[in-house]
Short mmCIF file of C-alpha atoms and ligand atoms in Angstrom, two decimals:
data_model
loop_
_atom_site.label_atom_id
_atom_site.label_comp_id
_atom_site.label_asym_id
_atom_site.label_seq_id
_atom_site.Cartn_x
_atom_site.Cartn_y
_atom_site.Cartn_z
CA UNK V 1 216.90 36.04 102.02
CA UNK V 2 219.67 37.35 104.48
CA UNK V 3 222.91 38.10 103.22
CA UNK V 4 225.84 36.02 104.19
CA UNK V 5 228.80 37.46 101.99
CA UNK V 6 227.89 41.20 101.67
CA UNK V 7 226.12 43.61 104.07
CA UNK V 8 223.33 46.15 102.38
CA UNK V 9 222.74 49.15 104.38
CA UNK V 10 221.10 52.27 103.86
CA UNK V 11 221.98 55.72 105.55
CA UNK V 12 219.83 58.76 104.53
CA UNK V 13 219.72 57.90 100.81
CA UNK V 14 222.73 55.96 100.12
CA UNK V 15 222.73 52.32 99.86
CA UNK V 16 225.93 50.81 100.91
CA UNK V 17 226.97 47.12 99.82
CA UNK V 18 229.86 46.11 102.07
CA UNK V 19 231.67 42.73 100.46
CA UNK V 20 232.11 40.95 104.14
CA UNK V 21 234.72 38.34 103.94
CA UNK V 22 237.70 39.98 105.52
CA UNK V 23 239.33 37.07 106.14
CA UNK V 24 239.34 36.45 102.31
CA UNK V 25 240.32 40.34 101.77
CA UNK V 26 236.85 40.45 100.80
CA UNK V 27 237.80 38.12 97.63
CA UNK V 28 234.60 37.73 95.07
CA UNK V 29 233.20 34.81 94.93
CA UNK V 30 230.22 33.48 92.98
CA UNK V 31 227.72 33.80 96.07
CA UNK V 32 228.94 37.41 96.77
CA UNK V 33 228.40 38.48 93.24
CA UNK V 34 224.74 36.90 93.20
CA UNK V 35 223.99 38.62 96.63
CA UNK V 36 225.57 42.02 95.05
CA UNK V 37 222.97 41.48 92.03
CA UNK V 38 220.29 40.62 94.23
CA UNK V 39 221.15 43.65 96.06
CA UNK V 40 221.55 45.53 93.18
CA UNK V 41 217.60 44.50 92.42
CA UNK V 42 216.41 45.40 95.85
CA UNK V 43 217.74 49.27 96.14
CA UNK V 44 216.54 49.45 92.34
CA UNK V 45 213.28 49.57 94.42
CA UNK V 46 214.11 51.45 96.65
CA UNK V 47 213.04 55.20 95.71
CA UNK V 48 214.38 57.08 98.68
CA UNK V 49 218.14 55.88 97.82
CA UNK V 50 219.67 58.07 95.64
CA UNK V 51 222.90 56.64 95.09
CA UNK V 52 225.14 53.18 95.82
CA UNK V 53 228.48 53.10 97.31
CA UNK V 54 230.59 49.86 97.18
CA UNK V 55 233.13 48.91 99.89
CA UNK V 56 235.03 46.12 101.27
CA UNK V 57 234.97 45.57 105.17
CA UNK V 58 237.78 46.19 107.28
CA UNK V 59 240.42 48.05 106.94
CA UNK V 60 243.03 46.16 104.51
CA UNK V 61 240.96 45.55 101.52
CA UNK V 62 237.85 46.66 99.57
CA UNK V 63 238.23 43.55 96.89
CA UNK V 64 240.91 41.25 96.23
CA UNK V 65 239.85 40.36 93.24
CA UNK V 66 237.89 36.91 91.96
CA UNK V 67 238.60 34.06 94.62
CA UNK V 68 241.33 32.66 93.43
CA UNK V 69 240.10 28.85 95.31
CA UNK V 70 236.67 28.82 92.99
CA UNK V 71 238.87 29.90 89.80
CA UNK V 72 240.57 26.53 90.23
CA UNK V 73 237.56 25.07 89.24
CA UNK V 74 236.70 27.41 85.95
CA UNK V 75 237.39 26.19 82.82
CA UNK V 76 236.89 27.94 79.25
CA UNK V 77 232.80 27.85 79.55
CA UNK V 78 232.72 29.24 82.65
CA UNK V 79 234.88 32.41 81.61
CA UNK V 80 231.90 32.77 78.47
CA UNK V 81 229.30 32.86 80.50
CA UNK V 82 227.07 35.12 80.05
CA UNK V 83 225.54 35.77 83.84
CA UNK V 84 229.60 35.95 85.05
CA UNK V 85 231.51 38.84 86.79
CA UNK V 86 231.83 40.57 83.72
CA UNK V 87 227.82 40.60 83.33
CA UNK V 88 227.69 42.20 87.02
CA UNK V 89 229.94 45.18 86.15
CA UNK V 90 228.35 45.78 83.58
CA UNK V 91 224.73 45.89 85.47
CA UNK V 92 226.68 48.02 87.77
CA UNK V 93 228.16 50.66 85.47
CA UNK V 94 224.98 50.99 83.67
CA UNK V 95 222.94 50.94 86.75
CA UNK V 96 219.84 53.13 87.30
CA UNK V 97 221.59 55.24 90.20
CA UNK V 98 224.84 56.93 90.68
CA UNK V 99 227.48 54.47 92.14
CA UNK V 100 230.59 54.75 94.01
CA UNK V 101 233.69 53.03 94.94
CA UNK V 102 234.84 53.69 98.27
CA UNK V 103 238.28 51.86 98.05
CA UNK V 104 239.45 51.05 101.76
CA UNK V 105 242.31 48.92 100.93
CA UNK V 106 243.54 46.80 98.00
CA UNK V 107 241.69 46.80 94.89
CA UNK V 108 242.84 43.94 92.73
CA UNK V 109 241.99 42.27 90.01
CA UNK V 110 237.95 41.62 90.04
CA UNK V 111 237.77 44.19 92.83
CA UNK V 112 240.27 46.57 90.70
CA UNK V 113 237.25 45.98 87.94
CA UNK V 114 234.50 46.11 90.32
CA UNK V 115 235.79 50.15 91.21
CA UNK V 116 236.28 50.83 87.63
CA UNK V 117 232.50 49.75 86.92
CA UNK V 118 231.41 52.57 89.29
CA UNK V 119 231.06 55.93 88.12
CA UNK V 120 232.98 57.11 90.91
CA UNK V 121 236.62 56.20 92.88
CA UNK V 122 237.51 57.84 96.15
CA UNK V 123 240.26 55.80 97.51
CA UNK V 124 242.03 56.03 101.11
CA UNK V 125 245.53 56.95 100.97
CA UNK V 126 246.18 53.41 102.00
CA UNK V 127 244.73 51.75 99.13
CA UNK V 128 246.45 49.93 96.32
CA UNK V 129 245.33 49.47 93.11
CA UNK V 130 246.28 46.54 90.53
CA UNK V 131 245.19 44.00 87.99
CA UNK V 132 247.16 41.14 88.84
CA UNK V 133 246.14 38.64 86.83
CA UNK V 134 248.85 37.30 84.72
CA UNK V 135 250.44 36.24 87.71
CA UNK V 136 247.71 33.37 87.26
CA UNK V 137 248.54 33.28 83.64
CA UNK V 138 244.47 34.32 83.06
CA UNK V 139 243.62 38.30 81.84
CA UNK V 140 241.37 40.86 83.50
CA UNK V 141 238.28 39.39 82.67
CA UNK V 142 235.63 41.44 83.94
CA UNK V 143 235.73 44.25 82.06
CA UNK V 144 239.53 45.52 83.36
CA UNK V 145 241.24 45.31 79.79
CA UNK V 146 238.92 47.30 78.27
CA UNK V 147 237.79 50.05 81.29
CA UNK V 148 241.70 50.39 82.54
CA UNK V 149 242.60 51.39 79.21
CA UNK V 150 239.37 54.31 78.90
CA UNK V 151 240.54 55.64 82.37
CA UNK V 152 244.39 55.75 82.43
CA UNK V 153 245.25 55.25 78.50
CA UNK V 154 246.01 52.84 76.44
CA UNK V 155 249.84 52.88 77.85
CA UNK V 156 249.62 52.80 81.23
CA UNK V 157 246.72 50.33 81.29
CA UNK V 158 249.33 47.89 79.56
CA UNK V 159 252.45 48.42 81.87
CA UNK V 160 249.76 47.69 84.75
CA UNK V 161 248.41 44.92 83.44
CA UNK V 162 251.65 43.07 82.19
CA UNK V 163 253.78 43.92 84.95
CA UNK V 164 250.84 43.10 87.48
CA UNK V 165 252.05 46.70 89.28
CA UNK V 166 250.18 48.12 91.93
CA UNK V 167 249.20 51.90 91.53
CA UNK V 168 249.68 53.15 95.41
CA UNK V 169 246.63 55.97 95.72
CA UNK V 170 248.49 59.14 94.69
CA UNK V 171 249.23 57.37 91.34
CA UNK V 172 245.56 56.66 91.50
CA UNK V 173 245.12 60.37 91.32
CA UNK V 174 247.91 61.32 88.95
CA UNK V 175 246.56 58.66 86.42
CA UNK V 176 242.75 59.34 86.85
CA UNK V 177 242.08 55.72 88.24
CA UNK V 178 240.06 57.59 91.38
CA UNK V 179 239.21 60.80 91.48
CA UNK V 180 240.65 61.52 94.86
CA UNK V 181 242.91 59.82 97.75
CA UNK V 182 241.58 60.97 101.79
CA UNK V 183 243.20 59.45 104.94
CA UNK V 184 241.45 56.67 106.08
CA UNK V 185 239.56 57.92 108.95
CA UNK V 186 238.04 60.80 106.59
CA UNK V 187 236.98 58.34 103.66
CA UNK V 188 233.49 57.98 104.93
CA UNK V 189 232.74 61.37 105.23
CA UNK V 190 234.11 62.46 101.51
CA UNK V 191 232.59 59.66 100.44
CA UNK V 192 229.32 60.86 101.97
CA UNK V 193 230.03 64.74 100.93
CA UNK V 194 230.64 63.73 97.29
CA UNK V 195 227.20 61.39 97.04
CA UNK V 196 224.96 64.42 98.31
CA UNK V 197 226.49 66.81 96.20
CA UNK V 198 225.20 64.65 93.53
CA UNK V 199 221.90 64.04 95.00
CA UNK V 200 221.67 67.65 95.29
CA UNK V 201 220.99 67.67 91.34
CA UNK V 202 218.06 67.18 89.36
CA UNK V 203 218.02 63.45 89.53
CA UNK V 204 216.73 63.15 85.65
CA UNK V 205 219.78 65.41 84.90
CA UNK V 206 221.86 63.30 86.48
CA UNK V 207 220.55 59.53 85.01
CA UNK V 208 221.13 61.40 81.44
CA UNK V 209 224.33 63.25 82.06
CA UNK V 210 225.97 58.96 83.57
CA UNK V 211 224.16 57.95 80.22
CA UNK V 212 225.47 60.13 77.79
CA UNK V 213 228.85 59.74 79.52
CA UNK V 214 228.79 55.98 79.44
CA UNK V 215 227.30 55.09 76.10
CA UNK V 216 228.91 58.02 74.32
CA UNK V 217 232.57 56.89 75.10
CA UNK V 218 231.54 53.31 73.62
CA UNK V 219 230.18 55.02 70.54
CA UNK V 220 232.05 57.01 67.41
CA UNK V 221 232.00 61.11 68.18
CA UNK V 222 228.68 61.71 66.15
CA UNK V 223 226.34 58.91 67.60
CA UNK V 224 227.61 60.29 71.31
CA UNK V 225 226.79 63.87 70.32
CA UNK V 226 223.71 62.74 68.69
CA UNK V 227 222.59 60.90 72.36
CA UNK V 228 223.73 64.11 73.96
CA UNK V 229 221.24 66.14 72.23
CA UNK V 230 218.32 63.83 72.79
CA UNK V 231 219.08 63.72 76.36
CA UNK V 232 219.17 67.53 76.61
CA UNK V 233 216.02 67.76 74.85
CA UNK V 234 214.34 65.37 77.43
CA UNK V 235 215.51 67.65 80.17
CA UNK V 236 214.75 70.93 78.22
CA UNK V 237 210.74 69.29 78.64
CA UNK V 238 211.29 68.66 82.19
CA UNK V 239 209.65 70.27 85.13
CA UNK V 240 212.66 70.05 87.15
CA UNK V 241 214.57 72.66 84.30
CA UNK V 242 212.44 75.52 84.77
CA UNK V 243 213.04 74.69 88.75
CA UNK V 244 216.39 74.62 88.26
CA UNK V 245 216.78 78.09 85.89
CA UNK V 246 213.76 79.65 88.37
CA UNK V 247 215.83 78.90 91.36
CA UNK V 248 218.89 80.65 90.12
CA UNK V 249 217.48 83.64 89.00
CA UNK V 250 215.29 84.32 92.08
CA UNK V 251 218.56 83.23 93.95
CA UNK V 252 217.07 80.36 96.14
CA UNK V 253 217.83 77.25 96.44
CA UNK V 254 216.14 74.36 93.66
CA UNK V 255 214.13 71.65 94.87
CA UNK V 256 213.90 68.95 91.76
CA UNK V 257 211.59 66.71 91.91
CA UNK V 258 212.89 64.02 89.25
CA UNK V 259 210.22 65.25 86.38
N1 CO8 Y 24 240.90 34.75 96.42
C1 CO8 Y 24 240.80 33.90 97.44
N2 CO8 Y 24 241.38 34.10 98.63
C2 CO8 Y 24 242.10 35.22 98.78
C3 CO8 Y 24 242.27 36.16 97.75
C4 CO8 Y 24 241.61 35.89 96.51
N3 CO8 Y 24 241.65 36.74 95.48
N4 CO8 Y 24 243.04 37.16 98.20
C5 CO8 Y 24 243.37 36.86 99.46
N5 CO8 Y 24 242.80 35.70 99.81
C6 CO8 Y 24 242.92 34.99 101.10
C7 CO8 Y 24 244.27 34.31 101.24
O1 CO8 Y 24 244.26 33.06 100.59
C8 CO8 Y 24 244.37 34.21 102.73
O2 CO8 Y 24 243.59 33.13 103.15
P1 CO8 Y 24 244.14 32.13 104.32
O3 CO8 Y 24 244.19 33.01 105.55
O4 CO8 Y 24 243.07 31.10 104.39
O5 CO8 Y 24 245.48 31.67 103.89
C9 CO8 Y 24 243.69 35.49 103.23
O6 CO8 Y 24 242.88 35.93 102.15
C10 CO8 Y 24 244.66 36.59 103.57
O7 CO8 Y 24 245.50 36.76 102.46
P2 CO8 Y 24 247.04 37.18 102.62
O8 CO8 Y 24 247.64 36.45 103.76
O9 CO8 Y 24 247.68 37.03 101.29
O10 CO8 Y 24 246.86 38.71 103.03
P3 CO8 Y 24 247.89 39.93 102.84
O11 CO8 Y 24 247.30 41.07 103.60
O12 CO8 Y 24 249.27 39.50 103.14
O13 CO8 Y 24 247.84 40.25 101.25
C11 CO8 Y 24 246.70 40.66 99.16
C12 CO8 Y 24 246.67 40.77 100.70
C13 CO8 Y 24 247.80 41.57 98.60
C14 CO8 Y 24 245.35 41.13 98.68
C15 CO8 Y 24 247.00 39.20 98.76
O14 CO8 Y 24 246.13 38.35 99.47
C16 CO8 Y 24 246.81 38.92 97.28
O15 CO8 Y 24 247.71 39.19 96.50
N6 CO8 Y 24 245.64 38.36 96.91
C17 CO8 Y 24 245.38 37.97 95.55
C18 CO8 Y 24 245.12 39.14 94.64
C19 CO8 Y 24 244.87 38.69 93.23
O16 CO8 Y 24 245.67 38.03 92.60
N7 CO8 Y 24 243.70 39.08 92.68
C20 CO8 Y 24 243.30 38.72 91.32
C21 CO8 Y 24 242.43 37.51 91.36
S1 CO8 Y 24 242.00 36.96 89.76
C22 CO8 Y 24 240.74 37.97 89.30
O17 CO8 Y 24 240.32 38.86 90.02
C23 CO8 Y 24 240.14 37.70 87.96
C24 CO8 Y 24 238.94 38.61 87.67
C25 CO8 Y 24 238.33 38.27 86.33
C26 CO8 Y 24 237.63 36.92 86.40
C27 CO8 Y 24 236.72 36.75 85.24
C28 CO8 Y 24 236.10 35.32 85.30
C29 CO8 Y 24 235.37 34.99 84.01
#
């Protein structure tokens, strides 16, 4: 089935999913966020991609959020269900591969929620940043209460998400909503730089390390330290450990294998 509202592209081993509907600021609709699952499925597959990045085409906006025509139509059952945006984030932040957000322009609202499902934000210093939903007298619903507060604090997540303020991307920084803001022309590059710097890792390592990062913070202290530990001791069995420890005392370069 070809893709009509997103573009999926691979270069070396990165997947990219572009949201294509500029002239909607690349606003989410239902059919975008079916072709992103479907998408989602298909690099799952895919065992030469290593990693996902996320990104809106053009040059004003990587997601404007939900589209705001279709939300006319929701009513209270269509907010519960199960398969909605909220069900998509979460497939994304607890997806099998690394993902990133390479923000290219506003982020708002579902698109806001969509970068905060990724385990990584690199913004352009052009982007802006916001959860402007009370302005339509709804809430962040996909996820944006609850990962907004993890990432900037309990605080700031509030004053963003009453006041309907936009973060520029050096607030971005200061508040730990991305991890770092590049001039637009360099965005692709960083954006490439910081995905093969991941894929230079053990790629077991690196499934357990998002893991243990993701589940833990949902968890009390103990149960996270407790999933730590068993992932450690599933990499402590793994070829690609003694490759890894070999490598650096025979000062050479590893080459992991994923075992
Ligand atoms: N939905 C639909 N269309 C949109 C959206 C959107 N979110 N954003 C922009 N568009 C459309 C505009 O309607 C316009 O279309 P047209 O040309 O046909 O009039 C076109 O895109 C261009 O928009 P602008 O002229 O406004 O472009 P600007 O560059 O001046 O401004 C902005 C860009 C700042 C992005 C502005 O368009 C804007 O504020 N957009 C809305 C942002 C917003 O409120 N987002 C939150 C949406 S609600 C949401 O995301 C809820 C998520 C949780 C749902 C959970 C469901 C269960």
């Amino acid at each position: 089935m070809p893709f009509e509202n997103i573009e999926l592209t691979t270069k070396d081993q990165l997947a990219y999913i572009t949201i294509n509907r500029p002239e909607a600021r690349n606003a989410l609709n239902k059919e975008t966020l079916d072709e992103m699952v479907e998408a989602l499925g298909r690099v799952a597959e895919q065992e030469e991609v290593g990693a996902v990045v996320f990104t809106g085409k053009g040059e004003k906006s990587f997601a404007a959020g939900a589209d705001i025509k279709q939300l006319t139509e929701k009513s209270a059952l269509d907010a519960l269900n199960p398969q909605g945006m909220q069900y998509v984030y979460d497939r994304i932040e607890s997806y099998e591969k690394p993902t990133i957000a390479m923000i290219n322009g506003y982020a708002l609202g579902g698109g806001c929620e969509l970068a905060m499902a990724c385990d990584i934000r690199v913004a352009s210093t052009n982007a802006k940043l916001g959860l402007p939903e009370l302005n339509l007298s709804i809430i962040p619903g996909a996820g944006g209460t609850q990962r907004l507060a993890r990432l900037v604090g309990k605080g700031k997540a509030l004053e963003m998400i009453l006041t309907g303020k936009m973060m520029d991307a050096q607030e971005a920084v200061q508040f730990g909503l991305v991890s770092e803001a590049v001039a637009p022309e360099d965005l692709a590059a960083r954006v490439e730089e910081v995905a093969s710097t991941i894929l230079s890792k053990g790629p077991l390592a690196v499934k357990l390390a998002k893991l243990s990062v993701h589940m833990g913070t949902e968890t009390d202290m103990k149960t996270g330290l407790m999933l730590e530990k068993l992932s450690q001791a599933i990499l402590f069995n793994s070829d690609d450990k003694n490759e890894g420890t070999q490598a650096f005392i025979e000062k050479r370069k590893a080459v992991f294998q994923g075992k």
